[in-house]
């Protein structure tokens, strides 16, 4: 079974620039998550999709972050404009069903450095 | 406020030692507790616990949940250098589509 695919692996940008990350979940997984992991901390949920609908985006800084999951498969997360504090690893995860039923499977993440 | 607390934050042991990692939580509408191992990349799934008192086991790793005292432990016996990683505890709340809250993790280092 192919895992969760993410790209790019690394990205370095200057503050105020924009950046986009891409995620392809495990085939058949209806639920897709974007997490932000700052060095030394646990992952923090940014947004959760069920198929192509948003389930939870309460912790997404909507003034600069946006995400979409067109057609209920691939997803993109965008930051515009980036700030220094956005430097983190952005993890995409998917699950067959929700957290009470099936575990999340994570991609390798995108390490973002904002200078 | 929902929270997940792991202890210790870091641990250094020698190969062959047994370690116990702790995870306590305060989450409304508890649904499940998950353990992940994170090396330099993606967290990899270890266990998912939903019922109290039932031990889950995989090789040298085992875990158990106490829903009354609101904690879980992850045991690793006969540790190996390959066990060196950050171990993350996460708690799911609410509906089956509820959010997963992560602790900060325990950094385990196993010396040869």
PDB file of C-alpha atoms in Angstrom:
ATOM      1  CA  UNK A   1       0.000   0.000   0.000  1.00  0.00           C
ATOM      2  CA  UNK A   2       1.475   3.339  -1.012  1.00  0.00           C
ATOM      3  CA  UNK A   3       1.797   5.822   1.812  1.00  0.00           C
ATOM      4  CA  UNK A   4       0.880   9.478   2.060  1.00  0.00           C
ATOM      5  CA  UNK A   5       2.872  11.470  -0.472  1.00  0.00           C
ATOM      6  CA  UNK A   6       3.956  15.043   0.128  1.00  0.00           C
ATOM      7  CA  UNK A   7       5.992  17.547  -1.828  1.00  0.00           C
ATOM      8  CA  UNK A   8       8.258  19.358  -1.725  1.00  0.00           C
ATOM      9  CA  UNK A   9      10.426  17.859   1.029  1.00  0.00           C
ATOM     10  CA  UNK A  10      12.124  21.141   1.822  1.00  0.00           C
ATOM     11  CA  UNK A  11      11.388  24.782   1.094  1.00  0.00           C
ATOM     12  CA  UNK A  12      13.247  27.947   2.013  1.00  0.00           C
ATOM     13  CA  UNK A  13      11.550  31.286   1.417  1.00  0.00           C
ATOM     14  CA  UNK A  14      11.841  34.845   2.617  1.00  0.00           C
ATOM     15  CA  UNK A  15       9.216  36.366   4.845  1.00  0.00           C
ATOM     16  CA  UNK A  16       6.252  37.850   3.026  1.00  0.00           C
ATOM     17  CA  UNK A  17       6.662  35.391   0.154  1.00  0.00           C
ATOM     18  CA  UNK A  18       4.080  32.725  -0.590  1.00  0.00           C
ATOM     19  CA  UNK A  19       4.464  28.951  -0.594  1.00  0.00           C
ATOM     20  CA  UNK A  20       2.303  25.930  -1.376  1.00  0.00           C
ATOM     21  CA  UNK A  21       2.488  22.328  -0.242  1.00  0.00           C
ATOM     22  CA  UNK A  22       0.886  19.327  -1.887  1.00  0.00           C
ATOM     23  CA  UNK A  23      -0.435  16.088  -0.408  1.00  0.00           C
ATOM     24  CA  UNK A  24      -1.765  12.880  -1.915  1.00  0.00           C
ATOM     25  CA  UNK A  25      -3.375  10.645   0.720  1.00  0.00           C
ATOM     26  CA  UNK A  26      -3.548   6.884   0.836  1.00  0.00           C
ATOM     27  CA  UNK A  27      -6.035   5.636  -1.735  1.00  0.00           C
ATOM     28  CA  UNK A  28      -9.507   5.307  -0.291  1.00  0.00           C
ATOM     29  CA  UNK A  29      -8.858   7.437   2.784  1.00  0.00           C
ATOM     30  CA  UNK A  30     -11.715   9.874   3.181  1.00  0.00           C
ATOM     31  CA  UNK A  31     -10.225  11.975   5.961  1.00  0.00           C
ATOM     32  CA  UNK A  32      -7.227  14.214   5.332  1.00  0.00           C
ATOM     33  CA  UNK A  33      -5.363  16.369   7.858  1.00  0.00           C
ATOM     34  CA  UNK A  34      -2.744  19.089   7.735  1.00  0.00           C
ATOM     35  CA  UNK A  35      -0.592  19.445  10.836  1.00  0.00           C
ATOM     36  CA  UNK A  36       2.071  21.991  11.745  1.00  0.00           C
ATOM     37  CA  UNK A  37       4.974  20.723  13.856  1.00  0.00           C
ATOM     38  CA  UNK A  38       7.297  23.338  15.304  1.00  0.00           C
ATOM     39  CA  UNK A  39      10.670  22.062  16.485  1.00  0.00           C
ATOM     40  CA  UNK A  40      10.412  20.436  19.910  1.00  0.00           C
ATOM     41  CA  UNK A  41       6.617  20.353  19.915  1.00  0.00           C
ATOM     42  CA  UNK A  42       3.940  17.866  18.997  1.00  0.00           C
ATOM     43  CA  UNK A  43       1.983  18.279  15.770  1.00  0.00           C
ATOM     44  CA  UNK A  44      -0.846  20.805  15.864  1.00  0.00           C
ATOM     45  CA  UNK A  45      -3.906  20.370  13.653  1.00  0.00           C
ATOM     46  CA  UNK A  46      -4.401  23.130  11.097  1.00  0.00           C
ATOM     47  CA  UNK A  47      -7.283  21.748   9.071  1.00  0.00           C
ATOM     48  CA  UNK A  48      -9.201  18.518   8.633  1.00  0.00           C
ATOM     49  CA  UNK A  49     -11.167  17.439   5.559  1.00  0.00           C
ATOM     50  CA  UNK A  50     -13.754  14.739   5.196  1.00  0.00           C
ATOM     51  CA  UNK A  51     -13.857  14.003   1.471  1.00  0.00           C
ATOM     52  CA  UNK A  52     -13.815  17.541   0.022  1.00  0.00           C
ATOM     53  CA  UNK A  53     -15.556  19.243   2.940  1.00  0.00           C
ATOM     54  CA  UNK A  54     -13.881  21.007   5.869  1.00  0.00           C
ATOM     55  CA  UNK A  55     -14.545  19.380   9.248  1.00  0.00           C
ATOM     56  CA  UNK A  56     -12.301  21.504  11.463  1.00  0.00           C
ATOM     57  CA  UNK A  57     -10.290  24.603  10.579  1.00  0.00           C
ATOM     58  CA  UNK A  58     -10.553  26.335  13.934  1.00  0.00           C
ATOM     59  CA  UNK A  59      -6.760  26.535  14.386  1.00  0.00           C
ATOM     60  CA  UNK A  60      -5.959  27.639  10.845  1.00  0.00           C
ATOM     61  CA  UNK A  61      -4.689  31.252  10.669  1.00  0.00           C
ATOM     62  CA  UNK A  62      -7.103  32.153   7.948  1.00  0.00           C
ATOM     63  CA  UNK A  63      -5.608  35.571   7.262  1.00  0.00           C
ATOM     64  CA  UNK A  64      -2.565  33.876   5.730  1.00  0.00           C
ATOM     65  CA  UNK A  65      -3.230  30.140   5.436  1.00  0.00           C
ATOM     66  CA  UNK A  66      -5.612  28.449   3.045  1.00  0.00           C
ATOM     67  CA  UNK A  67      -6.214  24.856   2.061  1.00  0.00           C
ATOM     68  CA  UNK A  68      -8.359  22.990  -0.390  1.00  0.00           C
ATOM     69  CA  UNK A  69      -9.134  19.424  -1.290  1.00  0.00           C
ATOM     70  CA  UNK A  70     -10.758  19.498  -4.665  1.00  0.00           C
ATOM     71  CA  UNK A  71     -12.424  16.246  -5.756  1.00  0.00           C
ATOM     72  CA  UNK A  72     -11.843  14.770  -2.308  1.00  0.00           C
ATOM     73  CA  UNK A  73      -8.386  13.351  -3.043  1.00  0.00           C
ATOM     74  CA  UNK A  74      -5.276  15.560  -3.296  1.00  0.00           C
ATOM     75  CA  UNK A  75      -4.919  18.615  -1.133  1.00  0.00           C
ATOM     76  CA  UNK A  76      -2.860  21.803  -1.170  1.00  0.00           C
ATOM     77  CA  UNK A  77      -1.950  24.059   1.742  1.00  0.00           C
ATOM     78  CA  UNK A  78      -0.881  27.613   0.990  1.00  0.00           C
ATOM     79  CA  UNK A  79       0.732  30.312   3.093  1.00  0.00           C
ATOM     80  CA  UNK A  80       0.605  33.889   1.864  1.00  0.00           C
ATOM     81  CA  UNK A  81       2.394  35.927   3.115  1.00  0.00           C
ATOM     82  CA  UNK A  82       4.753  33.823   5.211  1.00  0.00           C
ATOM     83  CA  UNK A  83       6.082  34.945   8.592  1.00  0.00           C
ATOM     84  CA  UNK A  84       9.202  33.853  10.439  1.00  0.00           C
ATOM     85  CA  UNK A  85       7.083  31.919  12.956  1.00  0.00           C
ATOM     86  CA  UNK A  86       5.720  29.732  10.152  1.00  0.00           C
ATOM     87  CA  UNK A  87       9.038  27.885  10.058  1.00  0.00           C
ATOM     88  CA  UNK A  88       8.018  24.310  10.859  1.00  0.00           C
ATOM     89  CA  UNK A  89       7.406  20.891   9.377  1.00  0.00           C
ATOM     90  CA  UNK A  90       4.031  20.621   7.680  1.00  0.00           C
ATOM     91  CA  UNK A  91       2.668  17.121   7.926  1.00  0.00           C
ATOM     92  CA  UNK A  92      -0.166  15.707   5.909  1.00  0.00           C
ATOM     93  CA  UNK A  93      -2.014  12.667   7.237  1.00  0.00           C
ATOM     94  CA  UNK A  94      -4.949  10.567   6.149  1.00  0.00           C
ATOM     95  CA  UNK A  95      -7.185   8.007   7.745  1.00  0.00           C
ATOM     96  CA  UNK A  96      -9.745   5.571   6.479  1.00  0.00           C
ATOM     97  CA  UNK A  97     -12.272   6.872   8.958  1.00  0.00           C
ATOM     98  CA  UNK A  98     -12.021   9.252  11.911  1.00  0.00           C
ATOM     99  CA  UNK A  99      -9.789   9.219  14.977  1.00  0.00           C
ATOM    100  CA  UNK A 100     -12.144   7.064  16.956  1.00  0.00           C
ATOM    101  CA  UNK A 101     -12.042   4.251  14.448  1.00  0.00           C
ATOM    102  CA  UNK A 102      -8.812   4.204  12.489  1.00  0.00           C
ATOM    103  CA  UNK A 103      -5.333   5.649  13.013  1.00  0.00           C
ATOM    104  CA  UNK A 104      -3.790   8.500  11.065  1.00  0.00           C
ATOM    105  CA  UNK A 105      -1.015   7.719   8.616  1.00  0.00           C
ATOM    106  CA  UNK A 106       1.460  10.527   8.067  1.00  0.00           C
ATOM    107  CA  UNK A 107       3.510  11.626   5.100  1.00  0.00           C
ATOM    108  CA  UNK A 108       7.181  12.572   5.452  1.00  0.00           C
ATOM    109  CA  UNK A 109       6.340  16.236   5.707  1.00  0.00           C
ATOM    110  CA  UNK A 110       7.610  19.458   4.175  1.00  0.00           C
ATOM    111  CA  UNK A 111      10.229  21.327   6.176  1.00  0.00           C
ATOM    112  CA  UNK A 112       9.650  25.056   5.691  1.00  0.00           C
ATOM    113  CA  UNK A 113      12.250  27.630   6.645  1.00  0.00           C
ATOM    114  CA  UNK A 114      11.246  31.277   6.506  1.00  0.00           C
ATOM    115  CA  UNK A 115      14.157  33.736   6.581  1.00  0.00           C
TER     116      UNK A 115
ATOM    117  CA  UNK B   1      -8.642  23.377  27.985  1.00  0.00           C
ATOM    118  CA  UNK B   2      -7.821  20.023  26.457  1.00  0.00           C
ATOM    119  CA  UNK B   3      -4.258  18.891  27.020  1.00  0.00           C
ATOM    120  CA  UNK B   4      -1.938  15.928  26.673  1.00  0.00           C
ATOM    121  CA  UNK B   5       1.177  15.743  28.864  1.00  0.00           C
ATOM    122  CA  UNK B   6       4.024  13.332  28.297  1.00  0.00           C
ATOM    123  CA  UNK B   7       6.799  12.456  30.689  1.00  0.00           C
ATOM    124  CA  UNK B   8       9.680  12.374  30.802  1.00  0.00           C
ATOM    125  CA  UNK B   9      10.516  14.796  28.017  1.00  0.00           C
ATOM    126  CA  UNK B  10      13.780  12.994  27.414  1.00  0.00           C
ATOM    127  CA  UNK B  11      15.322   9.729  28.490  1.00  0.00           C
ATOM    128  CA  UNK B  12      18.741   8.176  27.920  1.00  0.00           C
ATOM    129  CA  UNK B  13      19.242   4.457  28.485  1.00  0.00           C
ATOM    130  CA  UNK B  14      21.598   1.673  27.467  1.00  0.00           C
ATOM    131  CA  UNK B  15      20.756  -1.189  25.164  1.00  0.00           C
ATOM    132  CA  UNK B  16      18.883  -3.919  26.961  1.00  0.00           C
ATOM    133  CA  UNK B  17      17.199  -1.604  29.452  1.00  0.00           C
ATOM    134  CA  UNK B  18      13.422  -1.468  29.856  1.00  0.00           C
ATOM    135  CA  UNK B  19      11.716   1.917  29.615  1.00  0.00           C
ATOM    136  CA  UNK B  20       8.266   3.219  30.492  1.00  0.00           C
ATOM    137  CA  UNK B  21       6.903   6.333  28.835  1.00  0.00           C
ATOM    138  CA  UNK B  22       3.944   8.142  30.320  1.00  0.00           C
ATOM    139  CA  UNK B  23       1.044  10.050  28.839  1.00  0.00           C
ATOM    140  CA  UNK B  24      -1.653  11.784  30.863  1.00  0.00           C
ATOM    141  CA  UNK B  25      -4.567  13.653  29.369  1.00  0.00           C
ATOM    142  CA  UNK B  26      -7.429  15.966  30.088  1.00  0.00           C
ATOM    143  CA  UNK B  27      -9.733  15.836  27.097  1.00  0.00           C
ATOM    144  CA  UNK B  28     -13.479  16.166  26.993  1.00  0.00           C
ATOM    145  CA  UNK B  29     -15.394  13.471  25.187  1.00  0.00           C
ATOM    146  CA  UNK B  30     -12.445  11.078  25.005  1.00  0.00           C
ATOM    147  CA  UNK B  31     -12.523   8.816  21.986  1.00  0.00           C
ATOM    148  CA  UNK B  32      -9.118   7.143  21.609  1.00  0.00           C
ATOM    149  CA  UNK B  33      -5.423   7.353  22.517  1.00  0.00           C
ATOM    150  CA  UNK B  34      -2.698   6.710  19.981  1.00  0.00           C
ATOM    151  CA  UNK B  35       1.062   6.239  20.220  1.00  0.00           C
ATOM    152  CA  UNK B  36       3.421   7.162  17.408  1.00  0.00           C
ATOM    153  CA  UNK B  37       7.166   6.802  16.889  1.00  0.00           C
ATOM    154  CA  UNK B  38       8.881   9.691  15.114  1.00  0.00           C
ATOM    155  CA  UNK B  39      12.408   9.420  13.845  1.00  0.00           C
ATOM    156  CA  UNK B  40      13.642  12.071  11.451  1.00  0.00           C
ATOM    157  CA  UNK B  41      10.543  12.044   9.319  1.00  0.00           C
ATOM    158  CA  UNK B  42       6.910  11.014   9.513  1.00  0.00           C
ATOM    159  CA  UNK B  43       5.367   9.742  12.739  1.00  0.00           C
ATOM    160  CA  UNK B  44       4.685   6.037  12.359  1.00  0.00           C
ATOM    161  CA  UNK B  45       1.705   4.465  14.052  1.00  0.00           C
ATOM    162  CA  UNK B  46       2.295   2.102  16.978  1.00  0.00           C
ATOM    163  CA  UNK B  47      -0.919   1.549  18.933  1.00  0.00           C
ATOM    164  CA  UNK B  48      -4.491   2.752  19.190  1.00  0.00           C
ATOM    165  CA  UNK B  49      -6.233   2.283  22.524  1.00  0.00           C
ATOM    166  CA  UNK B  50      -9.895   2.783  23.222  1.00  0.00           C
ATOM    167  CA  UNK B  51     -10.657   0.496  26.167  1.00  0.00           C
ATOM    168  CA  UNK B  52      -9.239   0.527  29.669  1.00  0.00           C
ATOM    169  CA  UNK B  53      -7.091  -2.293  30.954  1.00  0.00           C
ATOM    170  CA  UNK B  54      -6.530  -4.097  27.683  1.00  0.00           C
ATOM    171  CA  UNK B  55      -2.835  -4.325  26.854  1.00  0.00           C
ATOM    172  CA  UNK B  56      -1.779  -4.002  23.255  1.00  0.00           C
ATOM    173  CA  UNK B  57       1.482  -5.654  22.333  1.00  0.00           C
ATOM    174  CA  UNK B  58       3.778  -5.634  19.331  1.00  0.00           C
ATOM    175  CA  UNK B  59       7.111  -7.362  19.757  1.00  0.00           C
ATOM    176  CA  UNK B  60       9.028  -5.598  22.499  1.00  0.00           C
ATOM    177  CA  UNK B  61       6.520  -2.747  22.722  1.00  0.00           C
ATOM    178  CA  UNK B  62       3.334  -2.761  24.734  1.00  0.00           C
ATOM    179  CA  UNK B  63       0.827  -0.178  25.868  1.00  0.00           C
ATOM    180  CA  UNK B  64      -2.141   0.082  28.171  1.00  0.00           C
ATOM    181  CA  UNK B  65      -4.798   2.685  28.872  1.00  0.00           C
ATOM    182  CA  UNK B  66      -6.422   3.682  32.170  1.00  0.00           C
ATOM    183  CA  UNK B  67      -9.527   5.728  31.414  1.00  0.00           C
ATOM    184  CA  UNK B  68     -10.337   6.219  35.079  1.00  0.00           C
ATOM    185  CA  UNK B  69      -6.979   7.770  35.953  1.00  0.00           C
ATOM    186  CA  UNK B  70      -6.656   9.342  32.471  1.00  0.00           C
ATOM    187  CA  UNK B  71      -3.263   8.040  31.467  1.00  0.00           C
ATOM    188  CA  UNK B  72      -1.479   5.563  29.283  1.00  0.00           C
ATOM    189  CA  UNK B  73       1.965   3.993  29.373  1.00  0.00           C
ATOM    190  CA  UNK B  74       4.177   2.705  26.613  1.00  0.00           C
ATOM    191  CA  UNK B  75       6.690   0.041  27.602  1.00  0.00           C
ATOM    192  CA  UNK B  76       9.716  -0.966  25.599  1.00  0.00           C
ATOM    193  CA  UNK B  77      11.670  -3.979  26.820  1.00  0.00           C
ATOM    194  CA  UNK B  78      15.209  -4.965  25.833  1.00  0.00           C
ATOM    195  CA  UNK B  79      15.763  -1.612  24.134  1.00  0.00           C
ATOM    196  CA  UNK B  80      17.894  -1.378  20.993  1.00  0.00           C
ATOM    197  CA  UNK B  81      19.630   1.583  19.363  1.00  0.00           C
ATOM    198  CA  UNK B  82      16.930   1.508  16.678  1.00  0.00           C
ATOM    199  CA  UNK B  83      14.381   2.434  19.320  1.00  0.00           C
ATOM    200  CA  UNK B  84      15.954   5.894  19.560  1.00  0.00           C
ATOM    201  CA  UNK B  85      13.217   8.310  18.487  1.00  0.00           C
ATOM    202  CA  UNK B  86      10.592  10.723  19.738  1.00  0.00           C
ATOM    203  CA  UNK B  87       7.505   8.913  20.995  1.00  0.00           C
ATOM    204  CA  UNK B  88       4.318  10.897  20.586  1.00  0.00           C
ATOM    205  CA  UNK B  89       1.061  10.380  22.428  1.00  0.00           C
ATOM    206  CA  UNK B  90      -2.143  11.702  20.876  1.00  0.00           C
ATOM    207  CA  UNK B  91      -5.696  11.744  22.150  1.00  0.00           C
ATOM    208  CA  UNK B  92      -8.797  11.848  19.984  1.00  0.00           C
ATOM    209  CA  UNK B  93     -11.961  13.494  21.229  1.00  0.00           C
ATOM    210  CA  UNK B  94     -15.513  13.997  20.241  1.00  0.00           C
ATOM    211  CA  UNK B  95     -17.074  12.263  17.304  1.00  0.00           C
ATOM    212  CA  UNK B  96     -15.252   9.819  15.124  1.00  0.00           C
ATOM    213  CA  UNK B  97     -14.189  12.856  13.113  1.00  0.00           C
ATOM    214  CA  UNK B  98     -12.963  14.652  16.215  1.00  0.00           C
ATOM    215  CA  UNK B  99      -9.604  16.338  16.553  1.00  0.00           C
ATOM    216  CA  UNK B 100      -6.400  14.528  17.607  1.00  0.00           C
ATOM    217  CA  UNK B 101      -4.396  16.335  20.315  1.00  0.00           C
ATOM    218  CA  UNK B 102      -0.685  15.577  20.519  1.00  0.00           C
ATOM    219  CA  UNK B 103       1.675  15.802  23.450  1.00  0.00           C
ATOM    220  CA  UNK B 104       5.198  17.210  23.058  1.00  0.00           C
ATOM    221  CA  UNK B 105       6.713  13.775  22.914  1.00  0.00           C
ATOM    222  CA  UNK B 106       9.418  11.894  24.800  1.00  0.00           C
ATOM    223  CA  UNK B 107      12.872  11.861  23.222  1.00  0.00           C
ATOM    224  CA  UNK B 108      14.337   8.398  23.838  1.00  0.00           C
ATOM    225  CA  UNK B 109      18.034   7.823  23.231  1.00  0.00           C
ATOM    226  CA  UNK B 110      19.415   4.297  23.470  1.00  0.00           C
ATOM    227  CA  UNK B 111      23.184   3.974  23.731  1.00  0.00           C
ATOM    228  CA  UNK B 112      24.990   0.839  22.616  1.00  0.00           C
TER     229      UNK B 112
END
